[in-house]
Coordinates of C-alpha atoms in Angstrom, one line a residue:
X99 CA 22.2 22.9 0.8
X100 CA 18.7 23.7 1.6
X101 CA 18.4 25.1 5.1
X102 CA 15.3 22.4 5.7
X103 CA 18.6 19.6 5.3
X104 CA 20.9 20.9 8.4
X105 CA 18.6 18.8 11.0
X106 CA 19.2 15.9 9.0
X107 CA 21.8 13.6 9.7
X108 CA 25.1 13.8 7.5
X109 CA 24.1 10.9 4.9
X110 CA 20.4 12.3 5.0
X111 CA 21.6 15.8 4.0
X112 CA 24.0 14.2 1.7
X113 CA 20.9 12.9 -0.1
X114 CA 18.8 15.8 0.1
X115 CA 21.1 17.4 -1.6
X116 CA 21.6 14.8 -4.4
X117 CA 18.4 14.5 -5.1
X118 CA 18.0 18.9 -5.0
X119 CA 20.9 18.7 -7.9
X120 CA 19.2 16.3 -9.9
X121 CA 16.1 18.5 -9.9
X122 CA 18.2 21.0 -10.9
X123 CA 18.8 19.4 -14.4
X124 CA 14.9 18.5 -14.6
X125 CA 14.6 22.3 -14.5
X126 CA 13.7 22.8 -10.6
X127 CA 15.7 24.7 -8.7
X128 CA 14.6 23.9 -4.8
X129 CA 17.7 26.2 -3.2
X130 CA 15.8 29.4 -5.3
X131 CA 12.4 28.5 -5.9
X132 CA 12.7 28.3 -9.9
X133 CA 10.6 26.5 -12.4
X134 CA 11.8 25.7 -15.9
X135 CA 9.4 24.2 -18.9
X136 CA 10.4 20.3 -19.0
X137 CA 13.1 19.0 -21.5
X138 CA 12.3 17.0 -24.0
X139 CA 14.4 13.8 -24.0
X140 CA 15.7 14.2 -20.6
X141 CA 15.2 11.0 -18.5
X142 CA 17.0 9.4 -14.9
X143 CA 16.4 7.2 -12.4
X144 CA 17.9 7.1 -8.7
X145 CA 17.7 5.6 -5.5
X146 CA 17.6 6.8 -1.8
X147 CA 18.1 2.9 -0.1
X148 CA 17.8 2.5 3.6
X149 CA 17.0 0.2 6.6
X150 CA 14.3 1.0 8.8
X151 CA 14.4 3.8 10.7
X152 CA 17.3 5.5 8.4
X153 CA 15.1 8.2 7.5
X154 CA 14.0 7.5 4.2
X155 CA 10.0 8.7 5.0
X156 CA 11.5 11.9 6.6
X157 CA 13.8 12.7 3.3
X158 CA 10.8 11.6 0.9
X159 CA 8.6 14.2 2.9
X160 CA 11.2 17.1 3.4
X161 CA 11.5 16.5 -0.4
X162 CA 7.8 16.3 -0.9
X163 CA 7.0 19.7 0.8
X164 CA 10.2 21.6 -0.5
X165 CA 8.8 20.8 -4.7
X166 CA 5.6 22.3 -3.8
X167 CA 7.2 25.0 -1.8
X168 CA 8.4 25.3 -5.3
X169 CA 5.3 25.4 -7.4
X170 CA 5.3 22.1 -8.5
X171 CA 1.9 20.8 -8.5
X172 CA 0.8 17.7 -6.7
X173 CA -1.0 14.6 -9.2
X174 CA -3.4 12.4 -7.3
X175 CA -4.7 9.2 -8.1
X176 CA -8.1 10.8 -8.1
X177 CA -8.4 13.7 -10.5
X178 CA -5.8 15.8 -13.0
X179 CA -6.9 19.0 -14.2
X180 CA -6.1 19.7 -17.7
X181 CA -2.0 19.6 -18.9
X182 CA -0.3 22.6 -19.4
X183 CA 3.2 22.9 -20.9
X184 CA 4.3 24.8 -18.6
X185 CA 3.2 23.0 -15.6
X186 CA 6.0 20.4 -13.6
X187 CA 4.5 17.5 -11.4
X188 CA 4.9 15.6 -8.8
X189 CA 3.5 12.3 -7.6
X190 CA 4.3 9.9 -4.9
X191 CA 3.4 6.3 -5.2
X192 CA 3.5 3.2 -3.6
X193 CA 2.8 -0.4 -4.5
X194 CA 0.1 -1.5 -2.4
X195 CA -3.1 0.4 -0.7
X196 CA -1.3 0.1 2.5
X197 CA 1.6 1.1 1.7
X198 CA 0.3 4.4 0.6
X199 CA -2.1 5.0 3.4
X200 CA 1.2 4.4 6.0
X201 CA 2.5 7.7 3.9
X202 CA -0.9 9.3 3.8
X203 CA -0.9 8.7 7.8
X204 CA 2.5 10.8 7.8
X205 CA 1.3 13.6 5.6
X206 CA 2.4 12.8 2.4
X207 CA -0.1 12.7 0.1
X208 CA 0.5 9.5 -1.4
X209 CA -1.3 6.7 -4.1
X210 CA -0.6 3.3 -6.0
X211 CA 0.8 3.2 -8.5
X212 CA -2.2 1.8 -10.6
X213 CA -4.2 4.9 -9.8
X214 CA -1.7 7.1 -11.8
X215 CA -1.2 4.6 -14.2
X216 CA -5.1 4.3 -14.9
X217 CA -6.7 7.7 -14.6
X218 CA -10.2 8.6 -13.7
X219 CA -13.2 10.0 -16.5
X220 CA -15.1 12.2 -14.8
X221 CA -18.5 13.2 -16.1
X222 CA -18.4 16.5 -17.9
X223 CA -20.9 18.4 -15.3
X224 CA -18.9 16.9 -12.2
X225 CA -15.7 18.0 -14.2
X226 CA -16.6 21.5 -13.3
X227 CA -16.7 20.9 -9.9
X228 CA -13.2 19.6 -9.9
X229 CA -12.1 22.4 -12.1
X230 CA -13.6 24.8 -9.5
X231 CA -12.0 23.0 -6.6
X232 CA -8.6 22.7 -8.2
X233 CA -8.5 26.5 -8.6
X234 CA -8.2 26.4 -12.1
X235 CA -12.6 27.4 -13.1
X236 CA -14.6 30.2 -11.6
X237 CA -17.5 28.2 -9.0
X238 CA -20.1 26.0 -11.4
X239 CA -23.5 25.6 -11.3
X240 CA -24.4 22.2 -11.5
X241 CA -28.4 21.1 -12.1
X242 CA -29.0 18.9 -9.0
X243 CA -26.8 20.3 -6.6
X244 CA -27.8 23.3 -4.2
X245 CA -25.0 26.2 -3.5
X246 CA -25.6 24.5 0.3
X247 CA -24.0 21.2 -1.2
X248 CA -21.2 23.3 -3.1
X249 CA -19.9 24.6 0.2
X250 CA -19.8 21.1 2.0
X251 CA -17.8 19.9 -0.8
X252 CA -15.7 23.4 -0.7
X253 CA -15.2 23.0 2.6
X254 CA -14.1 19.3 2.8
X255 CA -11.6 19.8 -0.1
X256 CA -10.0 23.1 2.1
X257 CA -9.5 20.5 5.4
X258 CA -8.7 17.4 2.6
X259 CA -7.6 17.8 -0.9
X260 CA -9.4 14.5 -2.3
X261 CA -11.7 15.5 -5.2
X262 CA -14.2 12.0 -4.6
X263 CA -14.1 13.1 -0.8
X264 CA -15.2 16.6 -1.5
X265 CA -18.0 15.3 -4.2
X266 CA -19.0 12.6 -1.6
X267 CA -19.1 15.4 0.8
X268 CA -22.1 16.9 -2.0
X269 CA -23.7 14.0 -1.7
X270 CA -22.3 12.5 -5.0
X271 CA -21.5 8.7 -5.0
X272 CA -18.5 7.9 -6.9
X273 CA -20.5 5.8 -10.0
X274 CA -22.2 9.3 -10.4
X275 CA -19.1 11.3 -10.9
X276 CA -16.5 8.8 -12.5
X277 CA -17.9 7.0 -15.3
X278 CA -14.8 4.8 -16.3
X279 CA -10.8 4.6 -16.3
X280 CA -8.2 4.7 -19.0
X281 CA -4.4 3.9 -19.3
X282 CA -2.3 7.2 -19.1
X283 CA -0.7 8.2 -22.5
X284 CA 0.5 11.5 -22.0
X285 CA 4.1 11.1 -19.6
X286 CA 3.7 13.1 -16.7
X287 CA 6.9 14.7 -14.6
X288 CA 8.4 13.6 -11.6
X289 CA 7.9 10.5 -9.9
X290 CA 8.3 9.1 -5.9
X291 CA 8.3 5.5 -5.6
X292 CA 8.3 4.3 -1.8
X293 CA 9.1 0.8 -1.1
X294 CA 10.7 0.7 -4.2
X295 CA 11.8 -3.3 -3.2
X296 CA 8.5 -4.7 -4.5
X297 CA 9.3 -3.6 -7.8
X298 CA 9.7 -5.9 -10.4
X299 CA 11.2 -4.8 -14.1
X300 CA 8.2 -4.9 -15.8
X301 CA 6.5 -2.4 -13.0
X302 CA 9.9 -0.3 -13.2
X303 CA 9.6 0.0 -17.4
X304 CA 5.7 1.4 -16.8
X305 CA 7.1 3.9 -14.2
X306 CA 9.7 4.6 -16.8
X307 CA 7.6 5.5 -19.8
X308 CA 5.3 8.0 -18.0
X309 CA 8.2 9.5 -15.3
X310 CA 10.9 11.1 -16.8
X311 CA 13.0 11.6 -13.5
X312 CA 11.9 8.8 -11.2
X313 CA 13.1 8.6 -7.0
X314 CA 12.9 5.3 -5.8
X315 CA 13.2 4.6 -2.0
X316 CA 13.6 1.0 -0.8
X317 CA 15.2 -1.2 1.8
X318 CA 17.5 -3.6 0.7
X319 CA 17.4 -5.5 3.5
X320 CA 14.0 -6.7 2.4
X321 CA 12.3 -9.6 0.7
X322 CA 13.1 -9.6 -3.5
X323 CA 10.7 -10.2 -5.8
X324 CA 10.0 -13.5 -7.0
X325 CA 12.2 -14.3 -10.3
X326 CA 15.1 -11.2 -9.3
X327 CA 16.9 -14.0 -7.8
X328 CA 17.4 -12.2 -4.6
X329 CA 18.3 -8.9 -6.5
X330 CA 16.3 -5.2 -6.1
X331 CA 15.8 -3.2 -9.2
X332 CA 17.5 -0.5 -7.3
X333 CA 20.7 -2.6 -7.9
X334 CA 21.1 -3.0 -11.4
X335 CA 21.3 0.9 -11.4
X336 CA 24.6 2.5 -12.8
X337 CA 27.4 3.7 -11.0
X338 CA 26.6 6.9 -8.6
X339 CA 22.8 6.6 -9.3
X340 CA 22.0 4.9 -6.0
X341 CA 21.9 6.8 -2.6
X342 CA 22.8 4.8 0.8
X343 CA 21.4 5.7 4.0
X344 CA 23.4 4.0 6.8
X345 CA 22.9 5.9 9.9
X346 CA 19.9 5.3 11.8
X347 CA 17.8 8.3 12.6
X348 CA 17.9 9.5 16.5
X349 CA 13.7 9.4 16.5
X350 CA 14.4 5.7 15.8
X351 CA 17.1 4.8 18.4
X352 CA 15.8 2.7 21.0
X353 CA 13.2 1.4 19.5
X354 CA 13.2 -2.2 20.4
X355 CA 11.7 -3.6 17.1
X356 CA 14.1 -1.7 15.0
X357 CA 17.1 -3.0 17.3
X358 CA 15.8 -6.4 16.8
X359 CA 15.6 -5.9 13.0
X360 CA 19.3 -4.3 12.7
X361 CA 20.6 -7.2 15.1
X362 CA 20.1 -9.6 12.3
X363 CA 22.6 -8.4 9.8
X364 CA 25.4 -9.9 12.4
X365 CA 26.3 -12.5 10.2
X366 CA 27.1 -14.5 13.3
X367 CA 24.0 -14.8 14.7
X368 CA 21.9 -17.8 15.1
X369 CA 17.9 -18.3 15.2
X370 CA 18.7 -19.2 18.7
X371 CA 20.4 -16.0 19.8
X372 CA 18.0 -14.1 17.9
X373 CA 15.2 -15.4 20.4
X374 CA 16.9 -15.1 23.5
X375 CA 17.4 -11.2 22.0
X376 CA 13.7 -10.9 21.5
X377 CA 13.3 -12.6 25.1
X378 CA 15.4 -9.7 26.7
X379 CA 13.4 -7.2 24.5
X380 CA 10.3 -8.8 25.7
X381 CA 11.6 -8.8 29.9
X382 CA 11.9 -4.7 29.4
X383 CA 10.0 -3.2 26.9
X384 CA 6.2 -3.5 26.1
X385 CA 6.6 -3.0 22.7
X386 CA 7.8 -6.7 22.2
X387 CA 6.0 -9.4 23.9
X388 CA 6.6 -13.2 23.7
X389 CA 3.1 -15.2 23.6
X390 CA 3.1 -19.3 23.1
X391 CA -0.8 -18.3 21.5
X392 CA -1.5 -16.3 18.4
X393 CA -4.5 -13.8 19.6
X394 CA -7.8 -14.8 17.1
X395 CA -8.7 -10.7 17.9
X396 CA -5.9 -9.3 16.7
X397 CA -6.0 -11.9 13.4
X398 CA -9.5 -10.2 12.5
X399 CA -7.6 -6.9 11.6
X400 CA -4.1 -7.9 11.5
X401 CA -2.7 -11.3 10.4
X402 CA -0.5 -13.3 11.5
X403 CA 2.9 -13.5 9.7
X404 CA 4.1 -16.7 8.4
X405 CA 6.7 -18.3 5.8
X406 CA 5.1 -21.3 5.1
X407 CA 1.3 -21.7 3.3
X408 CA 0.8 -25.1 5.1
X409 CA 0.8 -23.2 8.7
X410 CA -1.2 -20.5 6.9
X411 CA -4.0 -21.9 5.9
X412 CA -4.2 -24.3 9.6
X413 CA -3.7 -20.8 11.4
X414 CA -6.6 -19.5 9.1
X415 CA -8.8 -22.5 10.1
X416 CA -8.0 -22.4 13.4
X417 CA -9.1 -18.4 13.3
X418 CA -12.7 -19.2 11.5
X419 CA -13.6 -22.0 14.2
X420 CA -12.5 -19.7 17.3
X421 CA -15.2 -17.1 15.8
X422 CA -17.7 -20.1 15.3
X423 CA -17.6 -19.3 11.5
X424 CA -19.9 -21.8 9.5
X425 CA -18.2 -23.4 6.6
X426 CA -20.5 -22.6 4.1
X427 CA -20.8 -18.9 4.4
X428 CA -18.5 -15.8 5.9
X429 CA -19.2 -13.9 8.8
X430 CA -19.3 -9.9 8.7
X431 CA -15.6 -8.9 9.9
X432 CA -13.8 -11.5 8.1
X433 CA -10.5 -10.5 6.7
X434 CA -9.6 -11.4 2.9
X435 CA -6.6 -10.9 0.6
X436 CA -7.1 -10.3 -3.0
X437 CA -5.9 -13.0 -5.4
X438 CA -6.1 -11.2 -8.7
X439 CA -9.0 -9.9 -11.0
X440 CA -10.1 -13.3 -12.7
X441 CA -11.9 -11.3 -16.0
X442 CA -11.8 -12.2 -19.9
X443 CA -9.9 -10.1 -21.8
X444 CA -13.0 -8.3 -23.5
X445 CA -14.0 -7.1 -19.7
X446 CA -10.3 -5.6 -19.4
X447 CA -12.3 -1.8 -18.8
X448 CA -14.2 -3.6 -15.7
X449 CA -10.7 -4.9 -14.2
X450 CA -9.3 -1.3 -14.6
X451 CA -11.8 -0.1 -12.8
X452 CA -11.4 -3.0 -10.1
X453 CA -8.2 -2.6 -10.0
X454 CA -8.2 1.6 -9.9
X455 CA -10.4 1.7 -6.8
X456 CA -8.1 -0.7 -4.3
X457 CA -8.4 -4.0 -5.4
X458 CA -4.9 -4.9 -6.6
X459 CA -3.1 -8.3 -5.8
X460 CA -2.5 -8.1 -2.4
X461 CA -4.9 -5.8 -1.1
X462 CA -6.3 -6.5 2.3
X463 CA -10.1 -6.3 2.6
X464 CA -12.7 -6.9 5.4
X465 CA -15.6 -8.4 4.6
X466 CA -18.8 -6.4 5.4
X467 CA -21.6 -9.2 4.1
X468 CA -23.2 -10.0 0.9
X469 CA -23.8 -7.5 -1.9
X470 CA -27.5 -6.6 -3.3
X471 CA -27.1 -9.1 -6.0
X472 CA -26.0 -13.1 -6.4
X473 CA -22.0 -13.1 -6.0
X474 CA -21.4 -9.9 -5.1
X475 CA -19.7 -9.2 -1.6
X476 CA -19.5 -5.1 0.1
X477 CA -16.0 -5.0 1.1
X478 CA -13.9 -2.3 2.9
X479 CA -10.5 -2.5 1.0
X480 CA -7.9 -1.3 3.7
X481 CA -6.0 1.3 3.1
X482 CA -8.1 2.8 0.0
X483 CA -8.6 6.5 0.2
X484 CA -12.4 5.7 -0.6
X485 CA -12.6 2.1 1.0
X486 CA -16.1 0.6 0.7
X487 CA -16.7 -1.2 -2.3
X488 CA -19.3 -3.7 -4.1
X489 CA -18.5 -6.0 -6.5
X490 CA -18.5 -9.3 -7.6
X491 CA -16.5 -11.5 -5.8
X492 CA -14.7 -14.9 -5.8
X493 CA -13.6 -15.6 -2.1
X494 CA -11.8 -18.8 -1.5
X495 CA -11.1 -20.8 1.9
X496 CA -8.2 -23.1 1.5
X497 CA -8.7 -26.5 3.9
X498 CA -5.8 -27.9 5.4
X499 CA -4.3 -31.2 2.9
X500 CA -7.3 -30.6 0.4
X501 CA -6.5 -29.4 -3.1
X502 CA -9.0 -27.3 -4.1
X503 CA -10.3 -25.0 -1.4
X504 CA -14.0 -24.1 -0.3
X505 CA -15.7 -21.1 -2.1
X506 CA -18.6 -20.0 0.0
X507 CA -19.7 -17.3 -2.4
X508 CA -18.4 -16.6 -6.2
X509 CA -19.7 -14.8 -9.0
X510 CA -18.8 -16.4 -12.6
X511 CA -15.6 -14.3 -12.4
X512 CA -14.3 -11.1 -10.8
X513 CA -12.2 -10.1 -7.9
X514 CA -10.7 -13.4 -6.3
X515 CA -10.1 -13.2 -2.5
X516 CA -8.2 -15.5 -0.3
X517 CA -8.6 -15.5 4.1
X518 CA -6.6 -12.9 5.4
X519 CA -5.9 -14.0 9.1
X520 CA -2.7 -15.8 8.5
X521 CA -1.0 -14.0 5.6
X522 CA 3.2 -14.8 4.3
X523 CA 5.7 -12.4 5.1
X524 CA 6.2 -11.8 1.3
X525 CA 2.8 -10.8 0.6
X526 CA 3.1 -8.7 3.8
X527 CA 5.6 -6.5 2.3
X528 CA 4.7 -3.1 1.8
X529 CA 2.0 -3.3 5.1
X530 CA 2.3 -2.3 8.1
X531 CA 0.2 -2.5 11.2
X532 CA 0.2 -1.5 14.6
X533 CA 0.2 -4.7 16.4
X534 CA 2.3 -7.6 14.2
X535 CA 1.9 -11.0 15.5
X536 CA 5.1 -13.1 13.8
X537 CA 5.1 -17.0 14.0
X538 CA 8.1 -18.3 15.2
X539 CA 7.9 -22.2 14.1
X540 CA 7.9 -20.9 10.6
X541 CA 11.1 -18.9 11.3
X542 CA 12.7 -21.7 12.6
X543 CA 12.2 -24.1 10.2
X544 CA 13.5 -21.4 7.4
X545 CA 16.7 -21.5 9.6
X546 CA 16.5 -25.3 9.6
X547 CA 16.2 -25.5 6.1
X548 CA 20.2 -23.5 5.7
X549 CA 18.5 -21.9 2.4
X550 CA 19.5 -17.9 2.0
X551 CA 19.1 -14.8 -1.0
X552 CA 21.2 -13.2 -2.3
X553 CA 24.3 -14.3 0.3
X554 CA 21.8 -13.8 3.2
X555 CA 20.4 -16.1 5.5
X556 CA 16.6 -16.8 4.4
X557 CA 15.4 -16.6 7.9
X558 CA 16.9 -13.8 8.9
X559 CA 15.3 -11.6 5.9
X560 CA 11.6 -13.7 6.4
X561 CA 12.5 -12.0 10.2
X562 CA 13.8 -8.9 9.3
X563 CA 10.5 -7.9 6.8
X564 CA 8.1 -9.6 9.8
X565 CA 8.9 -7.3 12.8
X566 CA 9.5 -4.1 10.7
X567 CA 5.5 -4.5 9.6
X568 CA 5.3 -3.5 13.4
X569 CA 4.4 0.0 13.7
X570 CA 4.1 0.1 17.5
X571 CA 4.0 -3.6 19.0
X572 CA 5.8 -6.9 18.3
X573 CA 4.4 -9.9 19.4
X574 CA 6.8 -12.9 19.1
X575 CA 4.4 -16.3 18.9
X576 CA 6.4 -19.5 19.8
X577 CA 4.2 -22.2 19.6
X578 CA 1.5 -23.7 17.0
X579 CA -1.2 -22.5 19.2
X580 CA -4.5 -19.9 19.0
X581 CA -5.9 -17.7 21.9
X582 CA -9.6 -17.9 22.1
X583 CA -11.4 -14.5 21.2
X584 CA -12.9 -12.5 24.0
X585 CA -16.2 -10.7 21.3
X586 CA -17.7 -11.7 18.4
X587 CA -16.5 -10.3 15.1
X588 CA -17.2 -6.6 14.4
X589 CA -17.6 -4.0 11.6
X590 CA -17.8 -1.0 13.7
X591 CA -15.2 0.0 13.6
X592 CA -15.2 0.2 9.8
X593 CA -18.4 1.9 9.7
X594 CA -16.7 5.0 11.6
X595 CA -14.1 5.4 8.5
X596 CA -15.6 8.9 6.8
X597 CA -14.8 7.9 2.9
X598 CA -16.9 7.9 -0.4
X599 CA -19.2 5.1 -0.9
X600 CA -17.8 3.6 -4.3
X601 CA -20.1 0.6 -5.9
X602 CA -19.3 -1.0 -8.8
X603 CA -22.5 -2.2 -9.1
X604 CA -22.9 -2.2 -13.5
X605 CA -26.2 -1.5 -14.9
X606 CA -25.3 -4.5 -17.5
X607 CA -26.2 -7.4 -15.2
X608 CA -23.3 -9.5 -17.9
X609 CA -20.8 -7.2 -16.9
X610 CA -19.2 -9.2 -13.9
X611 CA -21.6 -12.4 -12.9

């Protein structure tokens, strides 16, 4: 066992070590520091499965940093130098922006999936800046760009190794570097898949073609995909291929929100002890706090988690007409969710490219006003290692009992955005925030409804995903009612984020409007 596994716990060890022996048939040996060319032929897949606070993060980082210890090399979404046979790779992924940037926050150097899926062309002369900065070409010299403006990109990459930071840090803006983005052919290495529970078979057979050893780490306890009837891909692995991590991790004991989530797999339990449980949480610990009001401030960054889309879109509602929103246009600081990239299938190089730079199903965006031309919007798309964005936009308000909702700005097609205040707890999978408000009436009436998945309760897995969205606070809203803001709506705080300004902006006015 590698000495980094002794602090572990026993079953955390126990998988450390699993996972070191099935490096060791990949050809990388973490006990001695060995590298081996890749075998041809040679594919697996396992899983490390856990509840929060088991210690899954902790075993994918103490992984992470003992294959580079290695000499494995590190793929980003953002830049690959050229393949060499005798190179091995790693990269960790996630489903969703957030979910990435919640590993990123930890020190692992994660990115979505679609970003290693699609890979970046760089231009040829901007190419040999990235060569330069990788280590792998001597320092360029690039017409337009003083030795002054090499070393602030030098420098950046030394404190950040993010290749568009480093350019951006030049003064490059990303539709002068990356000129387009193409579907991976070549297979890279090894892969790291967190939240492995959002999967679906289709997303697991793309892994699968360009990973020959894929680690998938997920939570059973969670929310399954729609149409796995309740099942995680994780499950339908074969005998011995799937890791269980039972024991929760001392930096987690104590933590109310985490006690609250592991209380629900008493099968015993009833919606009604559940709350008083939350009450007596609430009565001695300010991390969980009982509210009859959902806050309209902490809805502008953070929404509120529901089950059903009825009390969504009235919570949504209720959120634009605390802020005074007018119907008929959006107010800076509005929060969206992307609905898809609505594109013909000749434009399918302009939805990679919307779909390579953050805006995925799912993604949560802020709305930062109206773009230089007719139906475009500048977004900040949360979580996005280069987060501010223009491009042409569909963004939909739903009305409470009306069919078709309200479209205050849309371009002929593009990326289609839905509110954001008042999101489900299945889209929320994958998110986490520090504050999570979690509307109980919705709970209640999944618990009134006697449905369940997969031989569990329905409401006590809707609850279960809600509260462990919380990274610091739980705030437990019991009645169908909104607190009033105390400010106006605000971008500022946006505006302090150092990232890359990335525009999408297409000489081709046809392109996307």
């Amino acid at each position: 066992m590698s000495l980094q596994a002794l602090t572990f716990s026993d079953d955390q060890a126990e998988a450390f070590d699993r996972v070191a022996a099935e490096m060791l048939i990949h050809g990388i040996d973490l006990e001695n520091g060995a590298l081996t060319p890749r075998a041809e032929g040679l594919a697996s897949v396992l899983a490390v499965v856990g509840k929060a606070g088991s210690g899954k993060t902790m075993l994918l980082a103490a992984l992470y940093r003992a294959l580079v210890a290695t000499g494995v090399d590190l793929v980003s979404g953002d830049y690959e130098p050229k393949r060499r046979k005798d190179r091995r790779t790693l990269a960790i992924l996630a489903p969703t922006n957030k979910a990435a940037s919640v590993l990123r926050l930890r020190g692992v150097p994660a990115t979505t999936i679609h970003r290693i899926l699609y890979t970046p062309i760089y231009d040829p002369q901007y190419e040999k800046i990235a060569e330069w900065l990788a280590g792998t070409s001597p320092r360029p010299v690039v017409e337009g760009l003083t030795d002054l403006a090499l070393d602030r990109a030098h420098a950046f990459y030394a404190q950040v190794p993010s290749i568009p930071g480093a350019l951006a840090a030049a003064g490059l803006r990303g539709s002068d570097f990356i000129k387009g983005w193409k579907r991976r052919e070549e297979p890279l290495d090894i892969g790291f898949v967190d939240e492995s529970s959002m999967l679906d078979e289709r997303q697991l057979d793309d892994l699968r073609e360009i990973f020959p050893s894929l680690v998938l780490f997920g939570d059973p306890a969670q929310l399954a995909p729609v149409g796995l009837s309740g099942a995680m891909v994780f499950d339908r692995l074969g005998q011995g291929r799937k890791l269980t991590l039972s024991r929760i991790h001392r930096q987690a004991e104590g933590n109310p929100i985490l006690d609250l989530a592991h209380a629900l797999g008493n099968p015993d339990l009833s919606f009604e002890a559940f709350e008083r449980l939350v009450e007596k949480a609430a009565a001695t610990d300010p991390r969980v706090l009982v509210s009859e009001r959902a806050d309209a401030s902490l809805m502008a960054r953070s929404p509120v988690l529901v089950w059903r889309n009825a009390t969504r879109i009235r919570l949504i509602n209720a959120f634009r007409a605390a802020y005074g929103a007018p119907e008929t246009e959006l107010l800076a600081g509005e929060p969206l969710i992307c609905d898809g990239i609505e594109l013909p299938l000749k434009h399918r190089k302009k939805r990679i490219d919307l779909e390579a730079r953050g805006l995925i199903k799912g993604a949560q965006v802020i709305y930062l006003g109206p773009g230089n031309r007719d139906g475009f919007a500048r977004l900040h798309v949360v979580g996005a290692e280069d987060p501010q964005v223009s491009a042409a936009s569909i963004i939909k308000i739903e009305k409470p009992d009306e069919e078709e909702p309200f479209i205050p700005s849309a371009a002929t097609m593009g990326a289609a955005f839905l509110h954001g205040a008042a999101v489900t707890i299945h889209k929320a999978q994958g998110s986490q925030w520090d504050t999570v408000q979690v509307f109980a009436p919705d709970l209640y009436a999944a618990a009134q409804s006697g449905r369940s998945e997969a031989g569990v309760a329905l409401w006590k897995r809707l609850a279960y995903v809600a509260i462990t969205r919380a990274q610091n606070q739980l705030i437990w809203v019991t009645r169908n009612r909104l607190a009033l803001p105390k400010d106006p709506l605000s971008v500022d705080d946006l505006r302090a984020v150092p990232a890359a300004r990335l525009t999408l902006d297409n000489p081709s006015p046809h392109d996307l409007n």
